[in-house]
Coordinates of C-alpha atoms in Angstrom, one line a residue:
X1 CA 51.1 20.9 17.3
X2 CA 47.9 22.9 18.3
X3 CA 48.2 26.6 18.8
X4 CA 46.2 29.1 20.8
X5 CA 44.8 32.4 19.5
X6 CA 48.2 34.1 20.1
X7 CA 50.0 31.6 18.0
X8 CA 51.7 30.0 20.9
X9 CA 52.3 26.2 20.8
X10 CA 50.2 24.1 23.1
X11 CA 52.8 21.5 24.1
X12 CA 52.0 21.1 27.8
X13 CA 49.6 18.4 29.1
X14 CA 46.5 19.8 30.7
X15 CA 46.6 20.3 34.5
X16 CA 44.0 18.8 36.8
X17 CA 42.5 22.3 37.3
X18 CA 42.2 22.7 33.5
X19 CA 40.4 19.4 33.2
X20 CA 38.1 20.2 36.1
X21 CA 37.3 23.6 34.7
X22 CA 36.5 22.0 31.3
X23 CA 34.1 19.6 33.0
X24 CA 32.3 22.5 34.6
X25 CA 31.8 24.0 31.2
X26 CA 30.4 20.7 29.8
X27 CA 33.6 19.9 27.8
X28 CA 33.9 16.1 28.2
X29 CA 34.7 13.5 25.6
X30 CA 31.6 12.1 23.9
X31 CA 31.2 9.7 21.0
X32 CA 28.1 9.7 18.8
X33 CA 29.2 6.6 17.2
X34 CA 29.4 4.8 20.5
X35 CA 25.8 5.9 21.3
X36 CA 24.5 4.9 17.9
X37 CA 26.2 1.5 18.1
X38 CA 24.9 0.7 21.6
X39 CA 21.3 1.8 20.8
X40 CA 21.2 0.0 17.4
X41 CA 22.7 -3.3 18.5
X42 CA 20.8 -3.5 21.8
X43 CA 17.5 -2.4 20.1
X44 CA 17.8 -5.1 17.4
X45 CA 18.8 -7.7 19.9
X46 CA 15.9 -6.9 22.2
X47 CA 13.5 -6.9 19.3
X48 CA 14.7 -10.4 18.3
X49 CA 14.5 -11.7 21.8
X50 CA 11.1 -10.2 22.5
X51 CA 9.7 -10.6 19.0
X52 CA 7.5 -13.6 19.9
X53 CA 6.0 -11.8 22.9
X54 CA 5.3 -8.7 20.8
X55 CA 3.8 -10.8 17.9
X56 CA 1.4 -12.6 20.2
X57 CA 0.6 -9.4 22.1
X58 CA -0.3 -7.4 19.0
X59 CA -2.2 -10.3 17.6
X60 CA -4.3 -10.5 20.8
X61 CA -4.9 -6.7 20.7
X62 CA -6.0 -6.9 17.1
X63 CA -8.5 -9.6 17.9
X64 CA -9.8 -7.7 21.0
X65 CA -9.9 -4.1 19.7
X66 CA -10.5 -4.5 15.9
X67 CA -13.2 -7.1 16.1
X68 CA -16.3 -5.0 16.8
X69 CA -19.9 -5.9 17.2
X70 CA -22.7 -4.1 15.2
X71 CA -23.7 -2.1 18.3
X72 CA -20.0 -1.0 18.9
X73 CA -19.6 0.1 15.3
X74 CA -22.3 2.7 15.7
X75 CA -21.3 3.7 19.2
X76 CA -18.6 6.5 19.2
X77 CA -17.9 6.0 22.9
X78 CA -17.2 2.3 22.3
X79 CA -14.8 3.1 19.5
X80 CA -13.0 5.6 21.6
X81 CA -12.8 3.1 24.5
X82 CA -11.3 0.5 22.2
X83 CA -8.7 3.0 20.9
X84 CA -7.7 4.1 24.3
X85 CA -7.5 0.5 25.6
X86 CA -5.4 -0.6 22.6
X87 CA -2.9 2.2 23.1
X88 CA -2.6 1.5 26.8
X89 CA -2.1 -2.2 26.2
X90 CA 0.5 -1.4 23.5
X91 CA 2.4 0.9 25.8
X92 CA 2.5 -1.5 28.7
X93 CA 3.7 -4.3 26.3
X94 CA 6.5 -2.0 24.9
X95 CA 7.4 -0.5 28.3
X96 CA 10.3 -3.1 29.0
X97 CA 11.7 -2.3 25.6
X98 CA 11.6 1.4 26.2
X99 CA 13.2 0.9 29.7
X100 CA 16.1 -1.1 28.3
X101 CA 16.7 1.5 25.6
X102 CA 16.7 4.3 28.1
X103 CA 19.2 2.6 30.3
X104 CA 21.4 1.9 27.3
X105 CA 21.2 5.5 26.1
X106 CA 22.3 6.9 29.4
X107 CA 25.0 4.3 29.9
X108 CA 26.5 4.8 26.4
X109 CA 26.4 8.6 27.0
X110 CA 28.4 8.5 30.2
X111 CA 30.7 5.6 29.3
X112 CA 33.3 7.8 27.7
X113 CA 33.4 11.0 29.7
X114 CA 31.5 10.1 32.9
X115 CA 28.4 11.5 34.3
X116 CA 28.5 15.3 34.1
X117 CA 25.8 18.0 34.4
X118 CA 27.0 21.5 33.6
X119 CA 24.8 24.4 34.4
X120 CA 27.2 26.7 32.6
X121 CA 26.7 24.8 29.4
X122 CA 22.9 25.1 29.7
X123 CA 23.0 28.9 29.9
X124 CA 22.0 30.6 26.7
X125 CA 24.8 32.4 24.9
X126 CA 24.4 34.8 22.0
X127 CA 27.8 33.7 20.6
X128 CA 26.2 30.4 19.7
X129 CA 23.9 32.3 17.2
X130 CA 26.9 33.9 15.4
X131 CA 26.7 32.7 11.8
X132 CA 30.4 33.2 11.2
X133 CA 31.3 30.9 14.1
X134 CA 28.6 28.5 12.9
X135 CA 30.2 28.3 9.4
X136 CA 33.6 27.8 11.0
X137 CA 32.3 24.8 12.9
X138 CA 30.6 23.4 9.7
X139 CA 33.6 23.9 7.4
X140 CA 36.3 23.5 10.0
X141 CA 38.3 20.4 11.0
X142 CA 35.5 19.1 13.1
X143 CA 32.9 19.6 10.4
X144 CA 35.2 17.8 7.9
X145 CA 35.7 14.9 10.3
X146 CA 32.0 14.5 10.8
X147 CA 31.5 14.6 7.0
X148 CA 34.1 11.9 6.5
X149 CA 32.5 9.8 9.3
X150 CA 29.1 10.1 7.7
X151 CA 30.4 9.1 4.3
X152 CA 32.3 6.2 5.9
X153 CA 29.2 5.0 7.7
X154 CA 27.1 5.2 4.5
X155 CA 29.7 3.3 2.4
X156 CA 30.2 0.6 5.1
X157 CA 26.5 0.1 5.8
X158 CA 25.8 0.0 2.0
X159 CA 28.5 -2.6 1.4
X160 CA 27.4 -4.8 4.3
X161 CA 23.7 -4.5 3.2
X162 CA 24.5 -5.5 -0.3
X163 CA 26.6 -8.4 1.0
X164 CA 23.8 -9.7 3.2
X165 CA 21.2 -9.4 0.4
X166 CA 23.5 -11.1 -2.1
X167 CA 24.3 -14.0 0.2
X168 CA 20.7 -14.5 1.1
X169 CA 19.3 -13.9 -2.4
X170 CA 18.1 -17.6 -2.9
X171 CA 16.4 -17.6 0.6
X172 CA 14.7 -14.3 -0.1
X173 CA 13.4 -15.5 -3.5
X174 CA 12.4 -18.9 -2.0
X175 CA 10.0 -17.2 0.3
X176 CA 7.5 -16.9 -2.6
X177 CA 7.2 -20.7 -2.8
X178 CA 6.4 -21.2 1.0
X179 CA 3.1 -21.1 2.8
X180 CA 2.1 -17.6 3.9
X181 CA 2.5 -18.4 7.6
X182 CA 5.9 -20.0 7.1
X183 CA 7.0 -17.3 4.7
X184 CA 6.1 -14.6 7.2
X185 CA 8.0 -16.3 10.0
X186 CA 11.1 -17.0 8.0
X187 CA 11.0 -13.5 6.5
X188 CA 10.9 -11.8 9.9
X189 CA 13.7 -14.0 11.1
X190 CA 15.8 -13.0 8.1
X191 CA 15.0 -9.3 8.7
X192 CA 16.1 -9.6 12.3
X193 CA 19.4 -11.3 11.6
X194 CA 20.1 -9.0 8.6
X195 CA 19.4 -6.0 10.9
X196 CA 21.8 -7.4 13.5
X197 CA 24.6 -8.0 11.0
X198 CA 24.2 -4.5 9.5
X199 CA 24.1 -2.9 13.0
X200 CA 27.3 -4.7 13.9
X201 CA 29.1 -2.6 11.4
X202 CA 28.8 0.3 13.9
X203 CA 31.2 -1.6 16.2
X204 CA 34.0 -0.7 13.7
X205 CA 33.0 2.9 13.6
X206 CA 32.8 3.2 17.4
X207 CA 36.2 1.5 17.7
X208 CA 37.7 4.2 15.5
X209 CA 35.7 7.2 16.9
X210 CA 36.2 6.6 20.6
X211 CA 40.1 6.8 20.6
X212 CA 39.8 9.8 18.2
X213 CA 37.4 11.6 20.5
X214 CA 39.7 11.0 23.5
X215 CA 42.7 12.2 21.6
X216 CA 40.8 15.3 20.2
X217 CA 39.5 16.2 23.7
X218 CA 43.0 15.9 25.2
X219 CA 44.4 18.0 22.3
X220 CA 41.9 20.8 22.9
X221 CA 42.8 21.0 26.6
X222 CA 46.5 21.2 26.0
X223 CA 48.2 24.3 27.3
X224 CA 51.0 26.6 26.4
X225 CA 53.9 27.1 28.8
X226 CA 52.6 30.6 29.6
X227 CA 49.1 29.3 30.5
X228 CA 50.7 26.8 32.9
X229 CA 52.7 29.6 34.5
X230 CA 49.6 31.8 34.8
X231 CA 47.5 29.1 36.3
X232 CA 50.3 28.3 38.8
X233 CA 50.3 32.0 39.8
X234 CA 46.5 32.1 40.1
X235 CA 46.4 29.0 42.4
X236 CA 49.6 28.8 44.5
X237 CA 50.3 32.5 44.2
X238 CA 47.3 33.7 46.2
X239 CA 48.0 34.6 49.8
X240 CA 45.1 32.6 51.1
X241 CA 46.2 29.6 49.2
X242 CA 49.7 29.9 50.4
X243 CA 48.5 30.4 54.0
X244 CA 46.3 27.3 53.7
X245 CA 49.2 25.3 52.3
X246 CA 51.5 26.4 55.2
X247 CA 48.7 25.5 57.7
X248 CA 48.3 22.1 56.3
X249 CA 52.1 21.6 56.3
X250 CA 52.3 22.6 59.9
X251 CA 49.4 20.3 60.8
X252 CA 51.1 17.4 59.0
X253 CA 54.4 18.1 60.7
X254 CA 52.8 18.2 64.1
X255 CA 51.0 14.9 63.5
X256 CA 54.3 13.3 62.6
X257 CA 56.0 14.8 65.6
X258 CA 53.2 13.6 68.0
X259 CA 53.6 10.1 66.6
X260 CA 57.3 10.2 67.7
X261 CA 56.5 11.3 71.3
X262 CA 55.9 7.7 72.6
X263 CA 59.5 6.8 71.6
X264 CA 60.9 9.4 73.9
X265 CA 63.0 8.6 77.0
X266 CA 62.1 11.8 78.9
X267 CA 60.0 14.9 78.5
X268 CA 61.5 18.2 79.9
X269 CA 58.8 20.8 80.8
X270 CA 58.7 24.5 81.8
X271 CA 56.4 23.1 83.4
X272 CA 53.4 24.6 81.5
X273 CA 54.6 26.7 78.6
X274 CA 57.3 24.6 77.0
X275 CA 57.8 20.9 76.5
X276 CA 60.7 19.0 74.8
X277 CA 60.8 15.2 74.2
X278 CA 64.3 13.7 74.1
X279 CA 65.4 10.2 73.0
X280 CA 68.8 8.6 73.5
X281 CA 70.2 5.3 72.5
X282 CA 73.8 4.8 73.5
X283 CA 74.4 2.1 70.9
X284 CA 73.3 4.1 67.9
X285 CA 73.4 7.8 68.9
X286 CA 76.3 10.1 69.6
X287 CA 74.1 12.6 71.4
X288 CA 70.5 12.8 72.6
X289 CA 67.9 13.6 69.8
X290 CA 65.1 16.1 70.0
X291 CA 62.1 14.2 68.6
X292 CA 59.3 16.7 69.6
X293 CA 59.1 20.2 71.0
X294 CA 56.4 22.8 71.4
X295 CA 54.9 25.5 73.6
X296 CA 51.4 26.2 75.0
X297 CA 48.8 23.9 73.4
X298 CA 51.4 21.8 71.6
X299 CA 53.4 21.4 74.8
X300 CA 50.2 20.4 76.6
X301 CA 49.6 17.7 73.9
X302 CA 53.2 16.4 74.3
X303 CA 52.8 16.2 78.1
X304 CA 49.4 14.4 77.7
X305 CA 50.9 11.8 75.3
X306 CA 53.8 11.3 77.6
X307 CA 51.5 10.6 80.5
X308 CA 49.5 8.1 78.4
X309 CA 52.7 6.2 77.6
X310 CA 54.3 6.5 81.1
X311 CA 57.2 8.6 79.9
X312 CA 59.0 10.5 82.7
X313 CA 58.1 14.2 82.8
X314 CA 60.8 16.3 84.5
X315 CA 60.2 19.9 85.4
X316 CA 63.4 21.9 84.5
X317 CA 62.3 25.3 83.2
X318 CA 65.8 26.6 82.4
X319 CA 66.8 23.4 80.6
X320 CA 63.5 23.1 78.8
X321 CA 63.7 26.7 77.4
X322 CA 67.4 26.2 76.4
X323 CA 66.7 23.0 74.5
X324 CA 63.6 24.5 72.9
X325 CA 65.3 27.7 71.6
X326 CA 68.7 26.2 70.7
X327 CA 67.8 22.9 69.0
X328 CA 66.1 21.7 65.8
X329 CA 63.6 19.0 65.5
X330 CA 65.1 15.5 64.8
X331 CA 68.5 16.9 65.4
X332 CA 71.0 16.3 68.3
X333 CA 71.1 18.8 71.1
X334 CA 73.8 21.5 71.1
X335 CA 77.2 20.5 72.6
X336 CA 76.8 23.2 75.2
X337 CA 73.9 21.3 76.7
X338 CA 75.5 17.9 76.8
X339 CA 76.4 18.1 80.5
X340 CA 72.9 19.2 81.6
X341 CA 71.1 16.6 79.5
X342 CA 73.6 13.9 80.7
X343 CA 72.5 14.6 84.3
X344 CA 68.9 14.5 83.2
X345 CA 69.3 11.2 81.5
X346 CA 71.2 9.8 84.4
X347 CA 68.3 10.6 86.7
X348 CA 65.9 9.0 84.2
X349 CA 67.9 5.8 84.1
X350 CA 68.1 5.7 87.9
X351 CA 64.3 6.1 87.9
X352 CA 63.9 3.1 85.6
X353 CA 66.2 1.0 87.8
X354 CA 64.2 2.0 90.9
X355 CA 60.9 1.0 89.2
X356 CA 62.4 -2.4 88.4
X357 CA 64.5 -3.2 91.5
X358 CA 63.0 -0.9 94.2
X359 CA 65.0 0.8 96.9
X360 CA 65.4 4.5 97.6
X361 CA 63.5 6.8 95.2
X362 CA 66.1 8.8 93.2
X363 CA 65.8 12.6 93.4
X364 CA 66.1 14.8 90.4
X365 CA 69.0 17.3 90.3
X366 CA 68.1 20.6 91.9
X367 CA 69.7 22.6 89.2
X368 CA 71.0 21.7 85.7
X369 CA 74.3 23.3 84.5
X370 CA 73.0 25.4 81.6
X371 CA 75.5 27.9 80.2
X372 CA 74.5 31.6 80.5
X373 CA 74.5 32.1 76.8
X374 CA 72.0 29.3 76.4
X375 CA 69.5 30.6 79.0
X376 CA 66.2 32.2 78.2
X377 CA 64.9 33.4 81.6

């Protein structure tokens, strides 16, 4: 197991904050072997695909810029013009190749750790000039791993190169018996395929290096139990963070509560300062349920939602305050308020019957029997 400078074991997986802080410092997984493989393979493949275009293009430039008349030979300005023109034509012809290689270089760099620009990593640090730390990096575990990878690449490329040369030895020797044009064409074709085969060896190196870099990066970011506790104190332990968390929790609870208001059977109001939404289903409930309650602005929102959904709003200040102060959200009302709420619900059910059948308009009770100990006048 990895250990920190204090000798404590880093056994805990890195937190999201730890990973984010590492990205800000420029610590993201990168694989040189992946970059080398992508650039080498794509470079050789593009050269093989565009080889005919390059060949004809350079041939045309040689004919145009290296075939000079007698007057141009003795004219320095003409020679300079041919040189500049030849360079411009060559750059324009190679521009697609350079563009593809640039795209591949960027894509290979961000494929493993994502796109990340760290201003902190760009800042000059005198500690980077410390020769002792430099020697530790060279002769440390990372330096040893890089040495082993370099040796492995050398051995692998050498073996593949010797294998290609040995398998094509007759074809290579046979080029001497061919016409110069045919020999040149076949030779270039052999060089292209040989380069592609040799470059393909980098796939194996990348397949080994990419998982290793991911594992190494995760290992370096691991934390001790003390570091996890300290980070938790620094984030959730701050008063402003706790306050923000409580605020978000209240907002979420209010949103959930407001979503329940349309299900209410009646809303009891103060009429302005308090509002309580009650729901009662005789088939499934033993007592009416408080599904929303609030005061001031929250009470105003409850009343507004109630009007939008045509829920009866009953002004009963004493009952509204009693239910508000002596009941919990999503809990039945206290037993002491059963009689008062029963009269309220009876009025609501009469009101529904009047809306459906007509007749005399029911009148709400003038006073609800709220016990003295439940009153908040």
